[in-house]
Short mmCIF file of C-alpha atoms and ligand atoms in Angstrom, two decimals:
data_model
loop_
_atom_site.label_atom_id
_atom_site.label_comp_id
_atom_site.label_asym_id
_atom_site.label_seq_id
_atom_site.Cartn_x
_atom_site.Cartn_y
_atom_site.Cartn_z
CA MET M 1 12.60 48.47 16.37
CA PRO M 2 15.97 48.92 14.57
CA LYS M 3 18.42 51.28 16.13
CA PRO M 4 19.34 54.00 13.58
CA THR M 5 22.92 55.10 13.16
CA THR M 6 23.04 58.73 11.93
CA GLU M 7 25.96 60.55 13.53
CA GLU M 8 26.12 63.82 15.43
CA SER M 9 22.44 64.49 16.12
CA VAL M 10 23.47 64.28 19.75
CA LEU M 11 26.83 65.57 20.96
CA VAL M 12 28.54 64.34 24.10
CA LYS M 13 31.43 65.99 25.87
CA LYS M 14 32.88 64.96 29.23
CA GLU M 15 34.65 67.47 31.41
CA ASN M 16 35.46 67.68 35.12
CA GLY M 17 33.12 64.83 36.05
CA VAL M 18 30.22 66.18 33.99
CA ALA M 19 28.76 64.64 30.81
CA TRP M 20 27.32 67.40 28.62
CA ILE M 21 24.72 65.91 26.27
CA THR M 22 23.51 68.29 23.56
CA ILE M 23 20.70 67.69 21.08
CA ASN M 24 22.10 68.94 17.80
CA ARG M 25 19.33 69.56 15.26
CA PRO M 26 19.06 73.35 15.55
CA GLU M 27 17.44 73.72 12.10
CA VAL M 28 14.29 72.00 13.44
CA LEU M 29 14.61 73.38 16.99
CA ASN M 30 16.11 70.07 18.17
CA ALA M 31 12.96 68.10 17.37
CA LEU M 32 13.13 64.54 18.65
CA ASN M 33 13.23 61.88 15.98
CA THR M 34 13.94 58.20 16.57
CA ASP M 35 17.64 58.72 15.99
CA VAL M 36 17.93 61.47 18.63
CA ILE M 37 15.96 59.47 21.17
CA TRP M 38 18.21 56.42 20.78
CA LYS M 39 21.33 58.57 20.95
CA LEU M 40 20.11 60.26 24.13
CA ARG M 41 19.48 56.85 25.62
CA ASP M 42 22.94 55.62 24.60
CA ALA M 43 24.56 58.76 26.02
CA LEU M 44 22.76 58.30 29.34
CA ASP M 45 23.67 54.60 29.49
CA ASP M 46 27.28 55.55 28.91
CA ALA M 47 27.17 58.31 31.55
CA GLU M 48 25.61 55.89 34.00
CA ARG M 49 28.37 53.31 33.44
CA ASP M 50 31.31 55.74 33.42
CA PRO M 51 32.66 56.13 36.98
CA GLN M 52 34.31 59.43 35.98
CA VAL M 53 30.88 60.95 35.26
CA ARG M 54 29.08 62.13 38.38
CA CYS M 55 26.60 64.60 36.88
CA VAL M 56 24.84 64.94 33.52
CA VAL M 57 23.66 68.09 31.73
CA ILE M 58 21.16 67.87 28.87
CA GLY M 59 20.81 70.89 26.58
CA GLY M 60 19.98 71.92 23.04
CA GLU M 61 22.09 73.51 20.29
CA GLY M 62 20.96 76.84 18.84
CA ARG M 63 17.92 78.81 19.97
CA ALA M 64 15.76 75.97 21.34
CA PHE M 65 15.98 73.25 23.96
CA SER M 66 13.71 70.92 21.99
CA ALA M 67 10.45 71.37 20.05
CA GLY M 68 9.30 67.85 20.95
CA ALA M 69 8.46 65.05 18.55
CA ASP M 70 9.69 65.65 15.03
CA LEU M 71 6.43 66.40 13.25
CA GLN M 72 7.99 66.06 9.80
CA SER M 73 9.28 62.56 10.39
CA LEU M 74 6.05 61.65 12.22
CA LYS M 75 4.07 62.69 9.16
CA LYS M 76 6.30 60.61 6.91
CA ARG M 77 6.03 57.56 9.16
CA GLN M 78 2.25 58.03 9.37
CA ARG M 79 2.02 58.19 5.55
CA GLN M 80 4.02 55.01 5.32
CA ALA M 81 1.75 53.53 7.98
CA GLU M 82 4.85 52.37 9.81
CA ILE M 83 4.09 54.01 13.11
CA SER M 84 2.16 52.91 16.13
CA PHE M 85 2.29 55.70 18.68
CA MET M 86 2.00 53.19 21.49
CA GLU M 87 4.92 51.19 20.16
CA HIS M 88 6.98 54.33 19.59
CA LEU M 89 6.34 55.60 23.10
CA LYS M 90 6.83 52.29 24.86
CA GLU M 91 9.94 51.27 22.94
CA GLU M 92 11.66 54.59 22.31
CA THR M 93 10.59 57.61 24.34
CA ASN M 94 9.38 56.12 27.62
CA PRO M 95 12.62 54.26 28.41
CA LEU M 96 14.49 57.57 27.96
CA ILE M 97 12.33 59.32 30.54
CA SER M 98 12.50 56.32 32.91
CA LYS M 99 16.28 56.23 32.60
CA MET M 100 16.54 59.91 33.54
CA ARG M 101 14.47 59.40 36.66
CA ASN M 102 15.99 56.06 37.65
CA MET M 103 19.71 56.50 37.14
CA ASP M 104 21.63 57.24 40.34
CA LYS M 105 23.39 60.33 39.00
CA PRO M 106 21.99 63.86 39.03
CA ILE M 107 20.75 65.30 35.74
CA ILE M 108 20.38 69.01 35.02
CA SER M 109 18.39 70.33 32.08
CA MET M 110 19.91 73.51 30.69
CA ILE M 111 16.92 75.15 29.03
CA ASN M 112 18.32 77.66 26.56
CA GLY M 113 15.11 78.30 24.61
CA VAL M 114 11.71 76.85 23.86
CA ALA M 115 10.94 73.37 25.25
CA ALA M 116 7.73 72.06 23.68
CA GLY M 117 5.72 68.81 23.81
CA ALA M 118 8.00 65.87 24.54
CA GLY M 119 10.86 68.40 24.68
CA MET M 120 9.15 69.97 27.67
CA SER M 121 8.75 66.53 29.25
CA LEU M 122 12.45 65.88 28.69
CA ALA M 123 13.37 69.15 30.40
CA LEU M 124 11.05 68.48 33.35
CA ALA M 125 12.27 64.90 33.80
CA ALA M 126 15.69 66.22 34.85
CA ASP M 127 16.40 66.54 38.56
CA LEU M 128 17.34 70.21 38.41
CA LYS M 129 16.47 72.80 35.80
CA VAL M 130 18.40 75.93 34.87
CA MET M 131 16.54 78.14 32.40
CA ALA M 132 17.50 81.19 30.37
CA GLU M 133 15.47 84.38 30.69
CA GLY M 134 13.25 84.49 27.59
CA ALA M 135 13.06 80.69 27.27
CA ARG M 136 9.62 79.11 27.60
CA PHE M 137 7.75 75.87 27.96
CA VAL M 138 4.96 75.04 25.51
CA GLU M 139 2.71 72.10 26.38
CA ALA M 140 2.07 71.77 22.64
CA PHE M 141 0.18 68.47 22.62
CA ALA M 142 -3.36 69.91 22.75
CA LYS M 143 -2.54 72.23 19.85
CA ILE M 144 -2.05 69.23 17.55
CA GLY M 145 -4.78 67.05 19.04
CA LEU M 146 -2.71 64.76 21.26
CA ILE M 147 -2.64 64.15 24.99
CA PRO M 148 0.47 65.00 27.03
CA ASP M 149 3.06 62.22 26.83
CA ALA M 150 6.68 61.33 27.58
CA GLY M 151 5.81 61.52 31.28
CA ALA M 152 4.02 64.88 31.09
CA THR M 153 0.92 63.60 32.89
CA PHE M 154 3.19 62.67 35.82
CA LEU M 155 5.64 65.55 35.66
CA LEU M 156 3.41 68.56 35.02
CA ALA M 157 1.43 68.56 38.26
CA ARG M 158 4.54 67.73 40.26
CA SER M 159 6.36 70.65 38.65
CA PHE M 160 3.69 73.37 38.43
CA GLY M 161 0.91 72.29 40.81
CA ILE M 162 -2.28 70.66 39.59
CA SER M 163 -4.22 73.79 38.54
CA LYS M 164 -1.53 75.21 36.29
CA ALA M 165 -0.67 71.71 35.07
CA MET M 166 -4.26 71.06 34.05
CA GLU M 167 -4.46 74.45 32.33
CA LEU M 168 -1.31 73.75 30.34
CA ALA M 169 -2.41 70.21 29.45
CA LEU M 170 -5.88 71.23 28.27
CA THR M 171 -5.01 74.45 26.45
CA GLY M 172 -1.57 73.65 25.03
CA ASP M 173 -0.48 77.10 26.17
CA GLY M 174 3.02 78.19 26.98
CA ILE M 175 4.57 79.45 30.19
CA ASP M 176 7.61 81.69 30.45
CA ALA M 177 10.74 81.14 32.51
CA GLU M 178 9.85 83.68 35.19
CA GLU M 179 6.44 82.14 35.87
CA ALA M 180 7.88 78.62 35.79
CA LYS M 181 10.38 79.72 38.43
CA ARG M 182 7.70 81.41 40.54
CA LEU M 183 5.69 78.17 40.53
CA GLY M 184 8.75 76.14 41.53
CA ALA M 185 9.07 74.20 38.26
CA VAL M 186 12.64 75.34 37.62
CA ASN M 187 15.52 76.00 39.99
CA LYS M 188 17.20 79.01 38.43
CA VAL M 189 16.46 81.56 35.73
CA VAL M 190 19.55 83.38 34.48
CA PRO M 191 20.45 85.76 31.64
CA PRO M 192 21.08 83.79 28.41
CA ASP M 193 24.76 84.73 28.35
CA GLN M 194 25.18 83.31 31.88
CA LEU M 195 23.30 80.07 31.25
CA GLU M 196 26.25 77.81 30.49
CA LYS M 197 28.41 79.30 33.24
CA GLU M 198 25.70 78.98 35.91
CA THR M 199 24.88 75.43 34.80
CA ARG M 200 28.56 74.51 34.89
CA ILE M 201 28.97 75.84 38.44
CA LEU M 202 26.03 73.74 39.62
CA ALA M 203 27.02 70.64 37.63
CA GLU M 204 30.64 70.66 38.75
CA ARG M 205 29.53 71.15 42.33
CA LEU M 206 27.27 68.08 42.08
CA ALA M 207 30.07 66.15 40.35
CA LYS M 208 32.19 66.69 43.45
CA GLY M 209 29.39 65.46 45.71
CA PRO M 210 29.22 62.21 47.68
CA LYS M 211 27.80 58.87 46.56
CA GLY M 212 24.77 59.71 48.67
CA ILE M 213 23.55 62.22 46.07
CA GLY M 214 22.53 59.43 43.70
CA LEU M 215 20.74 57.55 46.43
CA ALA M 216 19.05 60.72 47.65
CA LYS M 217 17.68 61.16 44.13
CA ARG M 218 16.40 57.58 44.19
CA ALA M 219 14.76 58.00 47.59
CA MET M 220 13.16 61.35 46.70
CA ASN M 221 11.68 59.93 43.49
CA LYS M 222 10.36 56.85 45.21
CA ALA M 223 8.80 58.96 47.98
CA LEU M 224 6.89 60.95 45.32
CA VAL M 225 4.86 57.84 44.59
CA SER M 226 4.68 56.15 47.99
CA ASP M 227 3.11 56.60 51.42
CA LEU M 228 5.02 57.84 54.46
CA ASP M 229 5.75 54.43 55.95
CA THR M 230 7.16 53.15 52.66
CA ALA M 231 9.30 56.27 52.34
CA LEU M 232 10.59 55.89 55.91
CA ASP M 233 11.49 52.24 55.27
CA TYR M 234 13.22 53.05 52.02
CA GLU M 235 15.24 55.88 53.62
CA ALA M 236 16.41 53.47 56.32
CA HIS M 237 17.36 50.88 53.69
CA LEU M 238 19.37 53.34 51.59
CA GLN M 239 20.95 54.99 54.62
CA GLU M 240 22.31 51.60 55.64
CA ILE M 241 23.96 51.32 52.22
CA VAL M 242 25.37 54.83 52.11
CA ALA M 243 26.61 54.62 55.70
CA SER M 244 29.22 52.11 54.55
CA SER M 245 30.43 54.35 51.70
CA GLU M 246 33.93 55.84 51.65
CA ASP M 247 32.35 59.25 51.15
CA PHE M 248 30.46 59.04 54.43
CA LYS M 249 33.69 58.22 56.26
CA GLU M 250 35.39 61.13 54.50
CA GLY M 251 32.47 63.46 55.28
CA VAL M 252 32.65 62.74 59.01
CA SER M 253 36.47 62.96 59.09
CA ALA M 254 36.40 66.25 57.21
CA PHE M 255 33.82 67.64 59.63
CA ASN M 256 35.91 66.64 62.65
CA ASP M 257 39.13 67.95 61.04
CA LYS M 258 37.35 71.23 60.17
CA ARG M 259 38.33 70.97 56.48
CA PRO M 260 36.32 70.64 53.24
CA ALA M 261 35.42 67.04 52.35
CA ARG M 262 37.01 65.44 49.28
CA PHE M 263 34.35 63.06 48.00
CA GLN M 264 35.15 60.38 45.41
CA GLY M 265 31.59 59.32 44.59
CA LYS M 266 32.30 55.95 46.23
C1 LIG Q 301 9.84 71.57 13.81
C2 LIG Q 301 9.23 71.29 15.03
C3 LIG Q 301 8.88 69.94 15.31
C4 LIG Q 301 9.77 69.38 13.23
C5 LIG Q 301 9.58 73.38 14.97
N1 LIG Q 301 9.18 69.04 14.37
N2 LIG Q 301 10.10 70.63 12.92
C6 LIG Q 301 4.06 62.91 19.66
C7 LIG Q 301 3.60 61.95 18.73
C8 LIG Q 301 3.89 60.59 18.80
C9 LIG Q 301 4.48 59.95 19.72
C10 LIG Q 301 5.38 60.51 20.62
O1 LIG Q 301 5.19 61.69 21.25
C11 LIG Q 301 4.78 62.82 20.74
C12 LIG Q 301 5.18 63.88 21.58
C13 LIG Q 301 5.20 65.31 21.14
O2 LIG Q 301 6.19 65.95 21.43
S1 LIG Q 301 3.90 66.00 20.33
C14 LIG Q 301 4.32 67.70 20.24
C15 LIG Q 301 5.27 67.99 19.10
N3 LIG Q 301 5.73 69.39 19.10
C16 LIG Q 301 4.96 70.40 18.74
O3 LIG Q 301 3.81 70.28 18.41
C17 LIG Q 301 5.63 71.74 18.70
C18 LIG Q 301 5.72 72.24 17.28
N4 LIG Q 301 6.48 73.49 17.20
C19 LIG Q 301 5.97 74.65 17.59
O4 LIG Q 301 4.86 74.78 18.07
C20 LIG Q 301 6.84 75.84 17.41
O5 LIG Q 301 7.83 75.54 16.44
C21 LIG Q 301 7.56 76.29 18.71
C22 LIG Q 301 6.51 76.88 19.68
C23 LIG Q 301 8.31 75.15 19.38
C24 LIG Q 301 8.60 77.39 18.38
O6 LIG Q 301 8.00 78.39 17.58
P1 LIG Q 301 8.92 79.43 16.77
O7 LIG Q 301 9.96 79.94 17.67
O8 LIG Q 301 7.97 80.42 16.16
O9 LIG Q 301 9.67 78.57 15.64
P2 LIG Q 301 9.07 78.00 14.26
O10 LIG Q 301 7.72 77.44 14.47
O11 LIG Q 301 9.23 79.02 13.21
O12 LIG Q 301 10.05 76.76 13.97
C25 LIG Q 301 11.36 76.93 13.38
C26 LIG Q 301 11.62 75.75 12.48
O13 LIG Q 301 11.63 74.54 13.25
C27 LIG Q 301 10.52 75.58 11.45
O14 LIG Q 301 11.13 75.12 10.26
P3 LIG Q 301 11.34 76.11 8.99
O15 LIG Q 301 11.90 75.22 7.92
O16 LIG Q 301 10.03 76.72 8.68
O17 LIG Q 301 12.35 77.12 9.51
C28 LIG Q 301 9.64 74.51 12.03
O18 LIG Q 301 8.93 73.78 11.09
C29 LIG Q 301 10.67 73.62 12.72
N5 LIG Q 301 10.06 72.91 13.81
N6 LIG Q 301 9.08 72.44 15.72
N7 LIG Q 301 8.32 69.59 16.46
#
């Protein structure tokens, strides 16, 4: 599929070791069209490669996080018979979700407002979630006759527990920030005017963390889909790698010197 080139539908800013990636289509609640999906993927690839970036934040401009697939452009592509949903998912959306889970840098979703459909999947695919009071998730797929996608069938039960996940998937209903927090699906719920500040504190803290953070993410994700013996083996394998990192040496020295560690992410 060709890679579109429209500018500015995704904004990227790098500051203090954090890449801030913002979906910038507020007039359609940051709906995800092909262009946005490719730009998110490019921004993540760049953040993954850039040694200065040690944490990523994904957010949305305006009053929404993301309303999911762009239903206007979907309709147009359907009319022009140029869309296979399977092709779209496999070539465009799925690699974005896989990248988020598989890259060895922590990702925070900063959920400023509604996150619906694939927008909800995007928010849940992050490693940590900070949500504004009044924001909500809407598992919108059932409302328009689709099944949950963009990883929702994997992420929902792991985020909310199977009963709530099934309810959301089958009804298409929404869930507010407070209930999402109570069920353990998000890490923090904060007043809207504190959202960016609280996210920044967390992101900059992670950006000062050791190399081991990225490998911890990898091990935790692998353990979600493996048995205990596989998880134990994989921990041992990754611990061997991280034990030769500069950050581990620094961590032990700092402990013995009774001073804060200065990690380089190496
Ligand atoms: C939108 C959208 C939108 C375009 C609001 N698109 N314009 C699907 C198919 C194929 C393959 C790949 O994967 C997928 C995955 C999916 O994500 S399917 C699910 C797609 N998303 C939805 O069904 C959600 C649709 N939106 C809504 O239900 C509501 O807009 C929510 C609950 C998100 C927010 O409601 P409100 O706060 O009441 O806002 P609103 O409905 O008034 O929307 C504001 C504007 O944004 C409006 O435009 P307008 O010109 O009237 O101001 C909407 O048309 C536009 N918009 N979502 N997904």
